[in-house]
Amino acid sequence: MKKKLENFWEKITIFIHKYDSLDKMAFFIYGLFWIARAKIVFRDLRKGPPNATVPGISDSLKKKNKILVLAIRAIPSTNLVYFDAIFGHGFYRAGSDVLMLYCDGLMDSCDADTVFRNQKAQCSACRKLGPSVKKYLGLEQLQCIFYRDYILSEDISEIKTKVAELDKSQLLDFQYMGVNVGVHAKVATIRFFLYGRINLSNPKEESVFREKLVYAMIAVKVASNIIEKEKPDTIFMLHGIYSSWGPFLSYFRNQGKDTYVYDNKLSKLGYFTFHHNCEPYKIFGQEAWLDFSRFPLKKEEESQLKSYLDKRFKGKLGEYLMYKGDFGDSNAKNSILKSLFKGNYARRYVMYPNVAWDGNIKGYTSEVFEDMFDWLDKTVEFFKKNRNYQLIIKSHPAEIITDKCNTSVATYMEERHGPLPENIVVLKPDVAIKAYDLANPDILSITYDGTIGLELALSGLPVLVAGDSHYREAGAVKKIETLNEYYKLLKNPGELISFTKEHIELAKKYAYFYFFKSMVRVPFYREDKWSVIDWKKLENVNELFSPNGDLMKICEKIINKKDVIDPL
């Protein structure tokens, strides 16, 4: 019955999204319910903070440190809108001047919701309901600023004219005020179409790319004028990608400002990482990691890590809570595994790609491959030539569940490579097995940059990581720097196997550091659902903003320009 209701609701949603007027109306009505709830839940927050501030912040920083919260959107039904607002209040209560920056309808659409199916409806709700959102979140206590205050109409017209005049060959790497805005526009366009590559020969894709390029250039211009006029010390923002957030991050870094980029972790629901002055694929908290890595794990730490991994491998933690029930008949697992491992092969490999578009949107890829699809193509070609080796490609289940794609890895393989030899098997994302079901000591694994690479390495299972990743930088897996080296390790993985055995303790240490020290619990988010606020925690303002609570400890570290690492 539950499944039938879910399917019915999905059909209704698809129907509504087909028509702009229905979509906007539905989103507006939905937003009103969120605003009504916010009006009730945040009534104490609107009364303002007590006089006391958090102990530990130096007097020289009180009201002298200025933080820009790059909120951008005020869509009432978006959880992260409340996240930004609550942290804005936290910074203010902790003794900082706070600027809350919103687009406020300057652009016709943005990357606040990058999926093209309902982008217009989100922007419409943001413009119409945004003022109420700010009011009931108590943001009148803070300083809300808007794009239009920091860019002239003439500047926007000049940007649009410039983009229209650009030759197609100039788009992908176009620079503006020291920022490669072409890269940010590319990432936003990839996310827009939910596909890992863009084709500028396609008029529709070129049109969207130019639109995203305009947005990226507007963001840079606004960032420049904010730094000049407001002189913020620090910027605080979501993930730092697309043409909305990415250009701000690049420009602030170029100007030597402190940057904090937060990321909602799928592998540990309710936990976030806060990247301080570093790229997301770099180790954050470098100094803390170097100090932590000098000593062996304590017994209680090893036990904690083992318990966590056991739950992950059994699908009882993190994103697997979302995948539950979407893998078909679980009784079919053994049958599928038996059919996969038939035949005599010199070696067996399992390949774990990212979601088709996700592997190419982070602004970084690999020192060896152009992108994730290039990695897929070159790996498949190797196995076509080496048919005594088996390759199993395990598509990511999120392709059809949380991050639905226009083109899945399985579809791409079929369209690009046609019929494959029998030694290459592509598993569709709805196959009734988890990634971990394919992991065993007799199988070598290949991944682009997924967390599974770290999980396999600390379990003593050899894994070849093709993309840039924080755990590769930490030394948990073998670093490859050339295509020949990649092929050599596929052909003869002895060196890879030895490396895994020799570095298993380091992999365990880094895994503990990553899962238990880099990931920080945000107290008003739920641990059983992805990116969902625990509204009950928001009702008690005094407890939420307690000087000894985790929220204010995170704010204190950011104000003091320190890495946000557990223990807080």
Short mmCIF file of C-alpha atoms in Angstrom, two decimals, residues 266-267 312 317-324 326-327 350-359 362 372-373 375-376 392-411 413 425-436 438 446-453 455 530:
data_model
loop_
_atom_site.label_atom_id
_atom_site.label_comp_id
_atom_site.label_asym_id
_atom_site.label_seq_id
_atom_site.Cartn_x
_atom_site.Cartn_y
_atom_site.Cartn_z
CA LEU A 266 25.40 11.25 3.30
CA SER A 267 27.58 8.67 5.01
CA ARG A 312 27.53 0.55 6.90
CA LEU A 317 23.58 3.60 8.37
CA GLY A 318 23.86 6.76 6.30
CA GLU A 319 22.55 6.86 2.74
CA TYR A 320 21.62 3.17 2.91
CA LEU A 321 18.67 4.13 5.08
CA MET A 322 17.34 5.96 2.02
CA TYR A 323 18.04 3.07 -0.34
CA LYS A 324 16.22 0.54 1.83
CA ASP A 326 14.56 0.10 -3.44
CA PHE A 327 16.76 -2.86 -4.31
CA VAL A 350 34.48 -4.41 -9.52
CA MET A 351 34.14 -0.82 -10.67
CA TYR A 352 32.19 1.68 -8.53
CA PRO A 353 31.31 4.82 -10.54
CA ASN A 354 29.77 7.92 -9.01
CA VAL A 355 26.31 9.07 -9.99
CA ALA A 356 26.69 9.98 -13.68
CA TRP A 357 26.68 13.77 -13.19
CA ASP A 358 27.98 13.93 -9.62
CA GLY A 359 31.53 12.84 -10.44
CA LYS A 362 32.99 19.34 -7.95
CA MET A 372 34.50 10.21 -14.95
CA PHE A 373 33.31 9.18 -18.42
CA TRP A 375 37.78 6.93 -16.85
CA LEU A 376 34.91 4.59 -17.73
CA ILE A 392 31.77 -5.82 -13.06
CA ILE A 393 30.46 -2.24 -13.16
CA LYS A 394 28.20 -1.54 -10.16
CA SER A 395 26.00 1.46 -10.95
CA HIS A 396 25.25 3.78 -8.03
CA PRO A 397 21.75 3.22 -6.54
CA ALA A 398 21.29 6.98 -6.11
CA GLU A 399 20.90 7.25 -9.89
CA ILE A 400 17.26 6.26 -9.50
CA ILE A 401 16.51 7.10 -5.88
CA THR A 402 17.89 10.40 -4.59
CA ASP A 403 19.86 11.95 -7.46
CA LYS A 404 17.99 10.76 -10.52
CA CYS A 405 19.91 11.11 -13.77
CA ASN A 406 18.92 11.88 -17.30
CA THR A 407 21.48 9.31 -18.41
CA SER A 408 22.66 6.53 -16.12
CA VAL A 409 26.05 4.84 -16.29
CA ALA A 410 24.35 1.72 -17.68
CA THR A 411 22.68 3.73 -20.44
CA MET A 413 27.79 2.21 -21.53
CA VAL A 425 29.08 -6.89 -16.88
CA VAL A 426 27.13 -3.70 -16.15
CA LEU A 427 24.77 -3.84 -13.18
CA LYS A 428 21.86 -1.42 -13.31
CA PRO A 429 21.23 0.81 -10.26
CA ASP A 430 18.16 -1.14 -9.15
CA VAL A 431 19.96 -4.47 -8.91
CA ALA A 432 19.22 -6.23 -5.61
CA ILE A 433 22.73 -6.08 -4.16
CA LYS A 434 24.71 -3.46 -2.24
CA ALA A 435 28.18 -2.33 -3.24
CA TYR A 436 29.62 -4.11 -0.21
CA LEU A 438 30.74 -7.48 -4.10
CA ILE A 446 38.19 0.41 -8.77
CA THR A 447 36.51 3.71 -7.90
CA TYR A 448 36.70 7.29 -9.05
CA ASP A 449 36.66 9.16 -5.75
CA GLY A 450 33.83 7.56 -3.76
CA THR A 451 33.97 6.99 -0.01
CA ILE A 452 33.83 3.27 -0.70
CA GLY A 453 37.50 3.51 -1.69
CA GLU A 455 36.08 1.85 3.38
CA TRP A 530 18.84 12.95 4.71
#
